[in-house]
mmCIF file of C-alpha atoms in Angstrom:
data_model
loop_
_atom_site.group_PDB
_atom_site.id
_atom_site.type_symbol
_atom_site.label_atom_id
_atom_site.label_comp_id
_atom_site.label_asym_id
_atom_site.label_seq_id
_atom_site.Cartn_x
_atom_site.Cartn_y
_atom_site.Cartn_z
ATOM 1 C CA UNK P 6 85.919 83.067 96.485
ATOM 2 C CA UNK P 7 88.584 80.617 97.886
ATOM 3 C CA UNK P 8 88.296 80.119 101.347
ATOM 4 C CA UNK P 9 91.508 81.028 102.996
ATOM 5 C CA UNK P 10 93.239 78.716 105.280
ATOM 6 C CA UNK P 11 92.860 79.705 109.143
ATOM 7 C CA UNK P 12 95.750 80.238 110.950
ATOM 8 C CA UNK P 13 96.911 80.865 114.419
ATOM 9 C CA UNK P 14 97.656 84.785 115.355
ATOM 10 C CA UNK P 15 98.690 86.651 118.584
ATOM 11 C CA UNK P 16 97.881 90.216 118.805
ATOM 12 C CA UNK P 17 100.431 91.879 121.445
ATOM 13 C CA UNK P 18 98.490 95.339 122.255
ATOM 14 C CA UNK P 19 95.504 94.564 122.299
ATOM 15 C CA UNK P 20 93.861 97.842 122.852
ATOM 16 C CA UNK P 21 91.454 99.538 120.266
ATOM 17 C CA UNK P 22 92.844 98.843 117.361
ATOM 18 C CA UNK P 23 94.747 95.209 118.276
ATOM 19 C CA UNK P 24 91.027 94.032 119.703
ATOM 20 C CA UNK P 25 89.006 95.259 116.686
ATOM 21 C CA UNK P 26 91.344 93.679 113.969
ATOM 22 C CA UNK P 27 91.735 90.598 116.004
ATOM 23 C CA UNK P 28 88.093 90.060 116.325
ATOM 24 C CA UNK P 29 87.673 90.828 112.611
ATOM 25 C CA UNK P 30 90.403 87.877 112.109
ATOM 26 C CA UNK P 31 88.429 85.657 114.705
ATOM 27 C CA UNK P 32 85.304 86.045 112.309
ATOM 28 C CA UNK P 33 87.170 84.942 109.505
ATOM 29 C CA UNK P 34 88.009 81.334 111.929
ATOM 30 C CA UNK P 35 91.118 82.361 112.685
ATOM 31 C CA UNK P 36 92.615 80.930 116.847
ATOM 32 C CA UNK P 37 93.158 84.860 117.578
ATOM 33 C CA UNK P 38 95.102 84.914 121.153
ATOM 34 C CA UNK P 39 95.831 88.139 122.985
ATOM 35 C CA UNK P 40 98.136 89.894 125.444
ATOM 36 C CA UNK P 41 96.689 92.736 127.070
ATOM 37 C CA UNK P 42 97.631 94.059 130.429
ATOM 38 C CA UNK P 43 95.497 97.072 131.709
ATOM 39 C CA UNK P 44 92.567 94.712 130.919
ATOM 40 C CA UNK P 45 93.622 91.352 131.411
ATOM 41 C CA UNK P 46 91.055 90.235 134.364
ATOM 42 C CA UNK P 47 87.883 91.809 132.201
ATOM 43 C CA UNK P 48 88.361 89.964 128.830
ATOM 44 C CA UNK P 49 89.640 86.739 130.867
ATOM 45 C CA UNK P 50 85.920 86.997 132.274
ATOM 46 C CA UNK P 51 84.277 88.449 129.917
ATOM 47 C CA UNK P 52 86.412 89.099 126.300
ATOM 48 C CA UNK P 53 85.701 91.988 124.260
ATOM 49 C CA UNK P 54 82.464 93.795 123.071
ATOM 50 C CA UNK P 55 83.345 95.700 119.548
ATOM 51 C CA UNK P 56 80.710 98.113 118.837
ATOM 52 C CA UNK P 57 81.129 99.193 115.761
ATOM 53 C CA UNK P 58 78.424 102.146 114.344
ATOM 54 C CA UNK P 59 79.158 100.568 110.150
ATOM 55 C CA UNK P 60 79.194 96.993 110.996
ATOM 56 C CA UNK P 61 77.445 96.121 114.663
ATOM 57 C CA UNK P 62 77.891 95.051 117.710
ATOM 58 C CA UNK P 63 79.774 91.741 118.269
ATOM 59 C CA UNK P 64 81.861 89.729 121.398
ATOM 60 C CA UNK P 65 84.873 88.339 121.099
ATOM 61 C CA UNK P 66 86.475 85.780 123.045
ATOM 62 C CA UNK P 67 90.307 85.188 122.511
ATOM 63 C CA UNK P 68 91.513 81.730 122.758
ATOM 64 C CA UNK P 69 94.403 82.854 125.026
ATOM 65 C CA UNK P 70 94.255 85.925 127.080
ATOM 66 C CA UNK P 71 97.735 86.504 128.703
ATOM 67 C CA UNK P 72 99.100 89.326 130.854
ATOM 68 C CA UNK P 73 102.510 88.112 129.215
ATOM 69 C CA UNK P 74 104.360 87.333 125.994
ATOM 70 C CA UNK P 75 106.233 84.819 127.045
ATOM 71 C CA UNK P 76 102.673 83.091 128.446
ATOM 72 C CA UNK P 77 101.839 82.041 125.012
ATOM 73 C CA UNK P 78 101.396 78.536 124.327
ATOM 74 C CA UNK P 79 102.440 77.196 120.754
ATOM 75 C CA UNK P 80 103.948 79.071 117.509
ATOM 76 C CA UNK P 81 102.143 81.943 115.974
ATOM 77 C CA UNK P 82 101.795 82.320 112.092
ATOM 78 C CA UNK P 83 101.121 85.380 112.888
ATOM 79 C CA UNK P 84 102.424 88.312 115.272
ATOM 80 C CA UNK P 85 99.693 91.470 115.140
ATOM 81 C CA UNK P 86 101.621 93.849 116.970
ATOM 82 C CA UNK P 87 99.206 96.878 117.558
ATOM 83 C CA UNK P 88 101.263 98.850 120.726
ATOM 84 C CA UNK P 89 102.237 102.497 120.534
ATOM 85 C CA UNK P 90 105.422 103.457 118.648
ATOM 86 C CA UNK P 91 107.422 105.255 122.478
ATOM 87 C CA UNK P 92 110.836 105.240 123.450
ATOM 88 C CA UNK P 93 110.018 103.292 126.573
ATOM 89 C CA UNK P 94 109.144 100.497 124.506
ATOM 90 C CA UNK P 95 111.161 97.947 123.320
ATOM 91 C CA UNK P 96 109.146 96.060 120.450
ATOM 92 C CA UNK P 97 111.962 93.649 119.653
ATOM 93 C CA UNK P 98 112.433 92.459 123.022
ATOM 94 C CA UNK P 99 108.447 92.639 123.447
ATOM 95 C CA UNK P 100 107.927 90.140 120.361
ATOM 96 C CA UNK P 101 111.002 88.145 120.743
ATOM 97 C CA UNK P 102 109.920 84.906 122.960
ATOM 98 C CA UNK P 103 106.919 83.844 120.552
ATOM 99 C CA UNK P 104 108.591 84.697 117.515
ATOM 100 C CA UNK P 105 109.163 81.433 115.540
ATOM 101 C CA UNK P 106 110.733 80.410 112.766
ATOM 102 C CA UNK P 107 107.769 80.235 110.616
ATOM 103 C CA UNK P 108 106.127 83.655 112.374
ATOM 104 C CA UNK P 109 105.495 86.456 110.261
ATOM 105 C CA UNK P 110 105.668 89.849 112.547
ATOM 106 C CA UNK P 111 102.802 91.764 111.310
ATOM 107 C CA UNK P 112 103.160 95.801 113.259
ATOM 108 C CA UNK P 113 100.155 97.807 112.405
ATOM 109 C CA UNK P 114 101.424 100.773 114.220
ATOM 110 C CA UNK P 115 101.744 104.844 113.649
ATOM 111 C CA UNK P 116 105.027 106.829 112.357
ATOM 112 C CA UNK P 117 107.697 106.889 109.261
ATOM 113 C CA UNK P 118 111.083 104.938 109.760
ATOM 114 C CA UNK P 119 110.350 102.582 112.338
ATOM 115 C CA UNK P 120 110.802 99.652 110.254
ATOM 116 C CA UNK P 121 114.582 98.938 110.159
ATOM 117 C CA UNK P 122 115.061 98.070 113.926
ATOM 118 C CA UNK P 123 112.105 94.862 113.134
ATOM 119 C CA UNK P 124 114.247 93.782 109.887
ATOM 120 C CA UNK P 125 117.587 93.699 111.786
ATOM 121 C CA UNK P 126 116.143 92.075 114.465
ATOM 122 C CA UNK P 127 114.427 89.547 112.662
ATOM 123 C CA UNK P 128 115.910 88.430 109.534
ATOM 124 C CA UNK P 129 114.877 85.034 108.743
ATOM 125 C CA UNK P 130 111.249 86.121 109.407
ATOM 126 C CA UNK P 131 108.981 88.090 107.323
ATOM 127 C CA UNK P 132 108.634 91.653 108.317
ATOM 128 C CA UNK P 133 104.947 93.022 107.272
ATOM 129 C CA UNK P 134 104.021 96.665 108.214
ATOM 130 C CA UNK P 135 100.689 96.607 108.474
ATOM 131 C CA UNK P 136 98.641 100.743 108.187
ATOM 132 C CA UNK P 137 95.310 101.238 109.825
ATOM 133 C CA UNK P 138 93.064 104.034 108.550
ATOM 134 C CA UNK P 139 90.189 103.398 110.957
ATOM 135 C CA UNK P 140 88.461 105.885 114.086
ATOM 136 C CA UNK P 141 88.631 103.272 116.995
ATOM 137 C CA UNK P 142 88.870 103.796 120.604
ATOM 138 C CA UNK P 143 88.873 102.162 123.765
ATOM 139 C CA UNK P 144 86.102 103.282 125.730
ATOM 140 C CA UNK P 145 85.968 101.039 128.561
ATOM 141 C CA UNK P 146 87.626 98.079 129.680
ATOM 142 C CA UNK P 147 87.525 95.006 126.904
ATOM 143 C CA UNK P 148 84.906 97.525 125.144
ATOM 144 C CA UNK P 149 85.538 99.190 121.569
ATOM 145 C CA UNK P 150 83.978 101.547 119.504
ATOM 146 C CA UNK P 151 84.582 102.275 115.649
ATOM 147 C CA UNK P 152 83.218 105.217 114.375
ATOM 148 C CA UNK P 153 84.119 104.987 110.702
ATOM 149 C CA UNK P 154 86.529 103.268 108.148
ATOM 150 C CA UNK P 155 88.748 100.608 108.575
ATOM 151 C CA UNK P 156 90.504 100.259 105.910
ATOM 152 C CA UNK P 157 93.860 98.499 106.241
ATOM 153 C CA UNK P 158 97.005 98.096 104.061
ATOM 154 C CA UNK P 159 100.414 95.496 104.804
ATOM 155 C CA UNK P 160 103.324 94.629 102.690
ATOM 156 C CA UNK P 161 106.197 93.235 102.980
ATOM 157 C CA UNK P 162 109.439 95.112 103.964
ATOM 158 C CA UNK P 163 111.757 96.030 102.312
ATOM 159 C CA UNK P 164 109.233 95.560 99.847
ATOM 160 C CA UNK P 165 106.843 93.230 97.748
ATOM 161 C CA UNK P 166 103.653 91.032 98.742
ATOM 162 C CA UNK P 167 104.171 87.249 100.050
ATOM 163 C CA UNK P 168 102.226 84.746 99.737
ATOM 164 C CA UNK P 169 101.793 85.018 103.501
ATOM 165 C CA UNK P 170 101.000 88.630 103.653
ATOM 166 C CA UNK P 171 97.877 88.030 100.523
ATOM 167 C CA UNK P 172 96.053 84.977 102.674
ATOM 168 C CA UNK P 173 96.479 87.245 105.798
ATOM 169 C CA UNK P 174 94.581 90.285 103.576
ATOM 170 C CA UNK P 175 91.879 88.031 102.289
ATOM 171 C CA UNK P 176 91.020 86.786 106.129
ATOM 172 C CA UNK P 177 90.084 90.094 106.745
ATOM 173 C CA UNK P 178 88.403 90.655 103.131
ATOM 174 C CA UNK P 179 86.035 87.963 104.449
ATOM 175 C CA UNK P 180 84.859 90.235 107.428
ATOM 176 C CA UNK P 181 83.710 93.083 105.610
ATOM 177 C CA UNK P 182 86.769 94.975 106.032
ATOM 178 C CA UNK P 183 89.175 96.589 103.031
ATOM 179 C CA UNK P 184 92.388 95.111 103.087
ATOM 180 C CA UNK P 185 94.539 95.886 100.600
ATOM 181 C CA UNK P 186 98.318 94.082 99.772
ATOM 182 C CA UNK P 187 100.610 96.672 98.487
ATOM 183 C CA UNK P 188 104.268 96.434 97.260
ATOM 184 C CA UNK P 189 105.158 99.593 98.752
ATOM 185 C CA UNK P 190 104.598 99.933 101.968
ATOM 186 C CA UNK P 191 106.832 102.774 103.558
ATOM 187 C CA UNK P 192 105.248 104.960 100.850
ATOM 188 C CA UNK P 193 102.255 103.973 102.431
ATOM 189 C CA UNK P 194 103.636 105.239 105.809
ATOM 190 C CA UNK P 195 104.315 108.531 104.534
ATOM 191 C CA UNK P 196 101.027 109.029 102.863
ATOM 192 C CA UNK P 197 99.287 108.241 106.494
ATOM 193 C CA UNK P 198 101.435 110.659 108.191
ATOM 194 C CA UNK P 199 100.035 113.370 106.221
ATOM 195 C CA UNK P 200 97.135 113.249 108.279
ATOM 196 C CA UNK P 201 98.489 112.626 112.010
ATOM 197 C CA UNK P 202 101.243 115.074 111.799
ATOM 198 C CA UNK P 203 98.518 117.924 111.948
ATOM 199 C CA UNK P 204 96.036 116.588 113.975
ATOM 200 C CA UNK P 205 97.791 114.230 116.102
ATOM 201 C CA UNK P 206 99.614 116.906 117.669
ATOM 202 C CA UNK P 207 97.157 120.024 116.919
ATOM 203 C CA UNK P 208 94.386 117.685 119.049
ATOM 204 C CA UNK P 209 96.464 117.688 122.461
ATOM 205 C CA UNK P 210 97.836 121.386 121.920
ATOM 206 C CA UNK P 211 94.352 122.718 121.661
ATOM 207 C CA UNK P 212 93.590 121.381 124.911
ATOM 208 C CA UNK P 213 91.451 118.287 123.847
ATOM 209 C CA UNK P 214 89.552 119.693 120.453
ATOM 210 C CA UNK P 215 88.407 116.829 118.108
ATOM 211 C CA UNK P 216 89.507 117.068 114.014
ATOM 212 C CA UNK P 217 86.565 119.037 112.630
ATOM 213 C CA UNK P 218 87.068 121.954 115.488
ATOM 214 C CA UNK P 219 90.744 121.956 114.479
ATOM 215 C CA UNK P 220 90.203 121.717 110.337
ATOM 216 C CA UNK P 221 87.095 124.505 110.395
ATOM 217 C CA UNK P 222 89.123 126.625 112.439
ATOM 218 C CA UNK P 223 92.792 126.273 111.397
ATOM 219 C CA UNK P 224 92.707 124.534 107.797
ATOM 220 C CA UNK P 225 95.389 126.537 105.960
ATOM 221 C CA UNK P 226 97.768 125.453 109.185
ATOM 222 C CA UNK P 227 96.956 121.944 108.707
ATOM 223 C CA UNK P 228 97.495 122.252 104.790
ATOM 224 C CA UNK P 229 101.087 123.682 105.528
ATOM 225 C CA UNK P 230 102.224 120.874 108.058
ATOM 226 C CA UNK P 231 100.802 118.214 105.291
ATOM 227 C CA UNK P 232 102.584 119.601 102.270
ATOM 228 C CA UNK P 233 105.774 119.545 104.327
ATOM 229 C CA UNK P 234 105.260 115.912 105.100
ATOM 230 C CA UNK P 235 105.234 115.842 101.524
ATOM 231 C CA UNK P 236 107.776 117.583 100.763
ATOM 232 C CA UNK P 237 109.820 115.189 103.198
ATOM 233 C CA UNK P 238 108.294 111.924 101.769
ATOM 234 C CA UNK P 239 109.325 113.530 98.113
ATOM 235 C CA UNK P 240 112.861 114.048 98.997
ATOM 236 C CA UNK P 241 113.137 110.390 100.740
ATOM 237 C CA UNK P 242 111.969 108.756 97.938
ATOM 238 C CA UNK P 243 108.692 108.260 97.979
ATOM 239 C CA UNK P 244 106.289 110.759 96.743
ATOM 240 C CA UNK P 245 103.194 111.276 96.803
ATOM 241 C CA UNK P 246 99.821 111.810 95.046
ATOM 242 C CA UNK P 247 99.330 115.244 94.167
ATOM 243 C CA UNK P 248 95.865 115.775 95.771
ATOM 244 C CA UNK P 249 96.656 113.396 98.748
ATOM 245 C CA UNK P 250 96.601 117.180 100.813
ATOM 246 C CA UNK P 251 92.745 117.699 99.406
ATOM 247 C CA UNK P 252 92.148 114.337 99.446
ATOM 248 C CA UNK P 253 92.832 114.364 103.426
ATOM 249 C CA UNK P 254 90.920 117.522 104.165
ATOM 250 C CA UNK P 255 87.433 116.212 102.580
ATOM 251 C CA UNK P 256 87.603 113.050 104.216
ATOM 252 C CA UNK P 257 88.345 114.910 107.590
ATOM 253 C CA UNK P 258 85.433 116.859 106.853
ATOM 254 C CA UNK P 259 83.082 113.762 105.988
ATOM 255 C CA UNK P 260 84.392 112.100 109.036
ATOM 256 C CA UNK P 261 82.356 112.482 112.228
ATOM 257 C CA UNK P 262 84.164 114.452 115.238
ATOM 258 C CA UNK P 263 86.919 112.454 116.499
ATOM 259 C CA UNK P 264 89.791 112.453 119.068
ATOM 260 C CA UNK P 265 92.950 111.382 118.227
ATOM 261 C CA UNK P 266 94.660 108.264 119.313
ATOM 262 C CA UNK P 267 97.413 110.591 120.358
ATOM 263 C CA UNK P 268 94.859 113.399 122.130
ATOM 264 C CA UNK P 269 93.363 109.910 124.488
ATOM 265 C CA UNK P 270 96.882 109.159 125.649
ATOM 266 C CA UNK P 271 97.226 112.615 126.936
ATOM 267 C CA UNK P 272 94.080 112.641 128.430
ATOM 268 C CA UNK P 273 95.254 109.146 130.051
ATOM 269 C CA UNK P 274 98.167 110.017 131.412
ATOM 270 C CA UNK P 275 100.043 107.765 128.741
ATOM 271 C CA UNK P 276 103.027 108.543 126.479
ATOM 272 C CA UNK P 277 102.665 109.890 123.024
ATOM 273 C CA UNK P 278 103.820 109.393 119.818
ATOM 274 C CA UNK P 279 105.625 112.171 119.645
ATOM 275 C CA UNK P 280 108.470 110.773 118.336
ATOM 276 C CA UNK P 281 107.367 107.743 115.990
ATOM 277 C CA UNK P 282 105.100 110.332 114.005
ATOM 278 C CA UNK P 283 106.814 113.990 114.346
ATOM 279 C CA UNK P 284 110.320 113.575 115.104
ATOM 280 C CA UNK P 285 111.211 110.625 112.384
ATOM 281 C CA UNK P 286 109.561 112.729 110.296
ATOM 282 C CA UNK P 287 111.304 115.800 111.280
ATOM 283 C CA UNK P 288 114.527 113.754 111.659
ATOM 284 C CA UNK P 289 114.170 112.648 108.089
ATOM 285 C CA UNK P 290 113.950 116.725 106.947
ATOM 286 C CA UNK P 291 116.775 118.046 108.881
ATOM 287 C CA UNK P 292 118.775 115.130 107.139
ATOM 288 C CA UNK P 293 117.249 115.991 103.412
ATOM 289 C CA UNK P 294 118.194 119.129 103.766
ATOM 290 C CA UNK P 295 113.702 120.038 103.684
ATOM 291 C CA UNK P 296 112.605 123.101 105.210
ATOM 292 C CA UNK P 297 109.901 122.411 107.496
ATOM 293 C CA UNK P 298 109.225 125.387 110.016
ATOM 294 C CA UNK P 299 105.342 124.337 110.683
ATOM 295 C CA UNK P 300 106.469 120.398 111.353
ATOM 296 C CA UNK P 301 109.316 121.878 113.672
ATOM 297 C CA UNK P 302 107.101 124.257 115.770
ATOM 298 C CA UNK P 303 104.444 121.999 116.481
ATOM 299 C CA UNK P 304 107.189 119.028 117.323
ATOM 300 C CA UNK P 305 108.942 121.954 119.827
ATOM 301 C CA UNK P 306 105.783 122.916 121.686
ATOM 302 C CA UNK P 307 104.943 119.138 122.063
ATOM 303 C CA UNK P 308 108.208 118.200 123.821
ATOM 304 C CA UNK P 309 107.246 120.933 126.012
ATOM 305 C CA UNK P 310 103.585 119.616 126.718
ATOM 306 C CA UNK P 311 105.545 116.678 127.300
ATOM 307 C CA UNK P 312 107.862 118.065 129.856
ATOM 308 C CA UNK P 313 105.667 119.594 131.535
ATOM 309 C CA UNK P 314 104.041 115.884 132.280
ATOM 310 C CA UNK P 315 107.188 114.910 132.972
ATOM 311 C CA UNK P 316 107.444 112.474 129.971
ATOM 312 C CA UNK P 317 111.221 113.799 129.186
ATOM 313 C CA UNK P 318 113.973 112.699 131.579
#
């Protein structure tokens, strides 16, 4: 196979996921630079250990490590933005001092409709959302563990596959890792939903239970908040495959146990993605005219987990 050309990539976020796809790109002899913040002084000394139970164990050692954005020295190709989808964050003016004219913003991030902020903001640039279907966490500082998959998909928004987007794919085909180019993207969004509406939530509302607890002990309650996403996705415009409810059940069965990216930022005190993954979604109902009462009940009683952390103003 063609060797694809290396290029130079920031990854702003560089937490689980950010650190594990940047070292993947890093392999592949791509200059992978980071900004990370909580911790900056440990991978300045020491970079990143990925431990990863399919593939090994592996360092990685950015060629920038910055506590800023603005820090960066040169032009990215690429922008991996890999932060969490909150209402305290402002990704546009996050991204905005290294994005060049030739960068492409690359977001692998959680939710439905977050995209049109990015394409407004940036319209001479190409706009790739980027979906992760991985089990990574940070377990330390600069240390990472993946459990299982990794499988990732971009395209371009609105829509379509650049040339840009395909050579970005095959530098991570070389690691080992699935990446697949697709010319529908936001489908793609919806389809991921379908699993972290349930569990996303259904993980910090249980008090800290990890997916198999939840599925063994509440499946036909999971099932209902997945077919509404469909339901939702339908109406929208994009529907979706037929089994894609069974099809996410098994594989939450095969999967080992597993807390949610959403269940470790309660446990750390951080904000959740509440919003980005339950209320777009829920958002996107109300103004289809869908019925979702399971979607809307689990939403409610997580604004009021997170006012009771004192989350809401």
């Amino acid at each position: 196979m063609k060797k694809a050309m290396a290029s130079t990539v920031l990854v702003i976020g560089a937490g689980a996921i950010g650190a594990f796809y940047g070292s993947l790109l890093a392999q592949a002899g791509t200059e992978v630079s980071v900004v990370c913040r909580s911790d900056y002084e440990r991978v300045r000394q020491h970079g990143f250990i990925i431990d990863s139970q399919p593939l090994g164990r592996w360092s990685f050692t950015p060629t920038q490590v910055l506590k800023n954005v603005a820090d960066f020295k040169g032009s990215p190709d690429y922008i991996l933005l890999c932060t969490k989808v909150i209402p305290t964050l402002d990704r546009v003016a996050l991204i905005r001092p290294v994005v060049g004219r030739n960068t492409s913003i690359v977001f692998i991030q959680n939710g439905v409709e977050i995209e049109q902020e990015m394409l407004d903001a940036f319209p001479n640039n190409e706009i790739v959302s980027g979906l992760a279907f991985i089990c990574c966490n940070r377990v330390g500082p600069g240390e990472i563990l993946h459990l299982a998959y990794g499988r990732l998909a971009l395209g371009n928004l609105p829509n379509g596959v650049s040339d840009k987007t395909a050579q970005l794919c095959e530098l991570f085909n070389q690691t080992g890792i699935e990446c697949g180019a697709t010319d529908d993207i936001v489908t793609g969004r919806w389809q991921k939903c379908v699993w972290n509406a349930p569990f996303n939530p259904l993980s910090v509302l249980s008090g800290g239970l990890p997916t198999l607890d939840i599925l063994q002990t509440q499946e036909s309650f999971v099932r209902s908040i997945m077919q509404e996403i469909c339901d939702i996705a339908a109406a929208a415009g994009h529907p979706l495959p037929d089994n894609i409810v069974d099809i996410n059940i098994e594989h939450t069965y095969a999967m080992p146990p597993y807390k949610t990216s959403m269940l470790l930022d309660y446990e750390s005190g951080q904000p959740m993605e509440t919003e980005a993954i339950l209320g777009n979604a829920l958002r996107a109902a109300q103004r289809l005219g869908i019925p979702s009462p399971h979607l809307e009940s689990v939403y409610a009683l997580m604004k009021l987990r997170e006012l009771k952390l004192g989350y809401l103003p």
